[in-house]
Tab-separated table of C-alpha atoms in Angstrom:
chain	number	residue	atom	x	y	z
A	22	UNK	CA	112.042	-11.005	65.826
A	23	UNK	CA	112.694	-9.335	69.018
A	24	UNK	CA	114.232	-6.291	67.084
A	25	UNK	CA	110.853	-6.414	65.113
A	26	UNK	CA	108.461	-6.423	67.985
A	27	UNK	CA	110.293	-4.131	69.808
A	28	UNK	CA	110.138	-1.655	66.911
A	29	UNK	CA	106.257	-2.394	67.040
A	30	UNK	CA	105.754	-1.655	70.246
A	31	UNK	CA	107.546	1.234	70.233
A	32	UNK	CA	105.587	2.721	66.861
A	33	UNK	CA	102.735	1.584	69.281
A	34	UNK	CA	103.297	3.320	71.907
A	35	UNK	CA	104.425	6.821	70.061
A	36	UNK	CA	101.280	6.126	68.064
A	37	UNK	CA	99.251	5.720	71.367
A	38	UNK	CA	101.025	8.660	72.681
A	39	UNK	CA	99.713	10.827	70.033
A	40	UNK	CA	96.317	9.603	70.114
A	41	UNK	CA	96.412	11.038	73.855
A	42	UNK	CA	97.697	14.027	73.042
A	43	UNK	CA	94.974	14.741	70.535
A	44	UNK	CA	92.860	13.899	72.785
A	45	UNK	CA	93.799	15.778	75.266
A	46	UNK	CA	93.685	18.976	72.482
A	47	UNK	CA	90.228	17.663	71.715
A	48	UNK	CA	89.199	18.273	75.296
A	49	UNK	CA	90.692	21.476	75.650
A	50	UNK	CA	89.375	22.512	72.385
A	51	UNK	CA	85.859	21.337	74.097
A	52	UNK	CA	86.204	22.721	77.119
A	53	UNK	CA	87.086	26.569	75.458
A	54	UNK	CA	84.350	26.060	73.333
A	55	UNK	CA	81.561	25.542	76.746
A	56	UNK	CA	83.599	28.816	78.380
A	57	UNK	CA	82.974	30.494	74.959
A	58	UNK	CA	79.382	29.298	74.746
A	59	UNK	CA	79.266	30.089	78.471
A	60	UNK	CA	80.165	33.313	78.525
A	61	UNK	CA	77.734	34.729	75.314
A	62	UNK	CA	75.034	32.794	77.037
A	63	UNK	CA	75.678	34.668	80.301
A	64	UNK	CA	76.058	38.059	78.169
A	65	UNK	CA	73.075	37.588	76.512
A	66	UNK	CA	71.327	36.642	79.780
A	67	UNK	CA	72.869	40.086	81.278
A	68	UNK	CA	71.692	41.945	78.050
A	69	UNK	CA	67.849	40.583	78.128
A	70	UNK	CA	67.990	41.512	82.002
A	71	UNK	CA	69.430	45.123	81.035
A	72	UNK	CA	66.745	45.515	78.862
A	73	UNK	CA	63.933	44.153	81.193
A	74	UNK	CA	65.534	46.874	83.651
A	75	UNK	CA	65.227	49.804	81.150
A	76	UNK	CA	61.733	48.804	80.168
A	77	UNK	CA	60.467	48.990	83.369
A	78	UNK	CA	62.348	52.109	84.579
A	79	UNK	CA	60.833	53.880	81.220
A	80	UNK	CA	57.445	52.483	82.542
A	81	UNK	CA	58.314	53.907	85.854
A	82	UNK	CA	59.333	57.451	84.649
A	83	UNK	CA	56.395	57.663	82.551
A	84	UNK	CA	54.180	56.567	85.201
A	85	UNK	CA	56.229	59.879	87.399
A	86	UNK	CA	55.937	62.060	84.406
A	87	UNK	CA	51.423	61.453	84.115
A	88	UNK	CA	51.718	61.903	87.734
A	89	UNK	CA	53.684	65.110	87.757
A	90	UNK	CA	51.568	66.361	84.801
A	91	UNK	CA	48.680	65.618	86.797
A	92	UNK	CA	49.373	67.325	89.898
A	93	UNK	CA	50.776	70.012	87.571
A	94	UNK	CA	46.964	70.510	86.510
A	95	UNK	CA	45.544	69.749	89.996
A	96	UNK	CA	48.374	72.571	91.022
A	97	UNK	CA	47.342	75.463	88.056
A	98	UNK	CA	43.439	74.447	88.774
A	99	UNK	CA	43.807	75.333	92.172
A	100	UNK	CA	46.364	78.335	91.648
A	101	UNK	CA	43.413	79.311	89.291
A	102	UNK	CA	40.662	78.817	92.487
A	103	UNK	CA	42.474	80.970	94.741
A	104	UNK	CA	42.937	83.563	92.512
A	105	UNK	CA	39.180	83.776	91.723
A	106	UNK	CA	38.778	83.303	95.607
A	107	UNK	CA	41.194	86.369	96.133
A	108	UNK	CA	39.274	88.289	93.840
A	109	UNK	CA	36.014	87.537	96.007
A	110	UNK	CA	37.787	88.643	98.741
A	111	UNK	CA	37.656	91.650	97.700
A	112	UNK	CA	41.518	92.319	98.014
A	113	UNK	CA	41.541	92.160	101.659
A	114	UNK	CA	45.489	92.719	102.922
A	115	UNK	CA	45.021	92.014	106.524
A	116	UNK	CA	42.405	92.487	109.321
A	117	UNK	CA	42.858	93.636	112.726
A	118	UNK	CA	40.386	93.347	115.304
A	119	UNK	CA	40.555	95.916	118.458
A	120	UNK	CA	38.173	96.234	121.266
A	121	UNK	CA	36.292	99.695	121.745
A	122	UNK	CA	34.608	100.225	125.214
A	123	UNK	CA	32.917	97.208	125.948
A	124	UNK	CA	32.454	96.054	122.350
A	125	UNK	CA	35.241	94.757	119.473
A	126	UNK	CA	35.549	95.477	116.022
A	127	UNK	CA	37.558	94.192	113.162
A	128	UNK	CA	38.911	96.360	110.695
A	129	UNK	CA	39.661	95.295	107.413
A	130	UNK	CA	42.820	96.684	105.444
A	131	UNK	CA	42.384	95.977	101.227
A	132	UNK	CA	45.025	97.077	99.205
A	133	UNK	CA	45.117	99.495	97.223
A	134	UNK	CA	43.553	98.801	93.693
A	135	UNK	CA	40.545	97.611	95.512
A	136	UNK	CA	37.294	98.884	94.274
A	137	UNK	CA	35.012	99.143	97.510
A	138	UNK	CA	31.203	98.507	97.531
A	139	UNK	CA	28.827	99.725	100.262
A	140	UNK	CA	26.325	97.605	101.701
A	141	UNK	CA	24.092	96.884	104.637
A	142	UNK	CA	23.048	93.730	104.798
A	143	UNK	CA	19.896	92.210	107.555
A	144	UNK	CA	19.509	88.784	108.608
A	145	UNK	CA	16.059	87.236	110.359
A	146	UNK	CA	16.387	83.438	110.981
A	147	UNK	CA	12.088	82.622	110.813
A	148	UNK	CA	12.877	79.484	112.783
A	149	UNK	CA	14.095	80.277	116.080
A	150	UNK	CA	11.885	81.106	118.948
A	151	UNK	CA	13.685	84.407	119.046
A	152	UNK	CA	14.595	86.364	116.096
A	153	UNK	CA	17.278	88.501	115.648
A	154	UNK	CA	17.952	91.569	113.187
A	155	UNK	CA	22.062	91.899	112.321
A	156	UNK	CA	22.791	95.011	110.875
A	157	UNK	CA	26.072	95.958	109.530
A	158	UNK	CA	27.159	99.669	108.487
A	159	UNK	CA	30.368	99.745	106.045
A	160	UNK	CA	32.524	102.783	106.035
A	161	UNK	CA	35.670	102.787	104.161
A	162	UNK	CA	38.315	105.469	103.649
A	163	UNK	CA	41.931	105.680	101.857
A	164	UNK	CA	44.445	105.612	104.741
A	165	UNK	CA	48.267	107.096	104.030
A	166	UNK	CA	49.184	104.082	102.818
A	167	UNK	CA	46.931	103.939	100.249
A	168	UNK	CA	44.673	101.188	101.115
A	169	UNK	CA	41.266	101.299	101.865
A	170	UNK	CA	40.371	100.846	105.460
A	171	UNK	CA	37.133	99.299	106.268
A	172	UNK	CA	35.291	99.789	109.628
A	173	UNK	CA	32.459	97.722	109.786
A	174	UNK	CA	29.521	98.291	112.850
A	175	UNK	CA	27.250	95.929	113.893
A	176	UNK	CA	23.693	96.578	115.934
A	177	UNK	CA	22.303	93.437	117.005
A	178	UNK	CA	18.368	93.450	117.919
A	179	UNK	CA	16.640	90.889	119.722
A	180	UNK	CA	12.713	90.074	119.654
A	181	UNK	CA	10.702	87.901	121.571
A	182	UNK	CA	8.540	86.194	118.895
């Protein structure tokens, strides 16, 4: 009998020895299978964040792009303004303004495709104690540059009211 129970614990303990060692593979096995799961959770957590990123940066360039288009607009409009407002200028290139005697002047210089207009023009502010009459005489001529000079003269007169 000793020869049998030996034998029995022996196939015992081989038997228990294999039970361990699938056991152990089980838990391995297990354990890959959370690093597996793991890792395509954390992927997919990286993707959705990706995605949230490139969402918002499209809103974000979009937003730039309206904005840019916008001041675009606001840029022609006013590119638009000052041309009109160059026009009313009346092509005016540059004024100097010298002193003659005891009184100065300002001469105008317009270039050259400037198409001038004479005038005199009077002003009489009715609501001031005193009243004043402006007068201004326009003379222009082509200098040898070819733009038209303008000298302007002013007369002012003064009456008691």
């Amino acid at each position: 009998m000793d020869l049998r129970a030996a034998e029995q614990a022996q196939e015992s303990r081989e038997l228990a020895a294999k039970e361990v060692a699938a056991a152990q593979a089980a838990k391995e096995a297990a354990e890959t299978s959370l690093r597996f799961a793991q890792s395509e959770a954390d992927k997919r957590a990286r993707e959705e964040a990706a995605t949230k990123v490139a969402e918002e940066k499209k809103k974000i360039e979009d937003a730039h792009k309206q904005q840019l288009e916008r001041y675009e607009e606001l840029l022609r409009v006013v590119k638009e303004q000052r041309s009109e407002s160059d026009q009313n200028t009346q092509g005016t290139a540059k004024a100097k303004t010298t002193s003659s005697e005891t009184k100065p002047y300002t001469t105008y210089f317009f270039q050259a495709d400037y198409k001038p207009q004479f005038t005199t023009s009077t002003t009489s502010p009715s609501t001031a104690p005193l009243w004043k009459t402006m007068q201004l005489g326009f003379r222009f001529h082509l200098n040898e540059t070819g733009f038209y000079i303008l000298d302007a003269q002013s007369s002012h007169v003064t009456h008691p009211h």
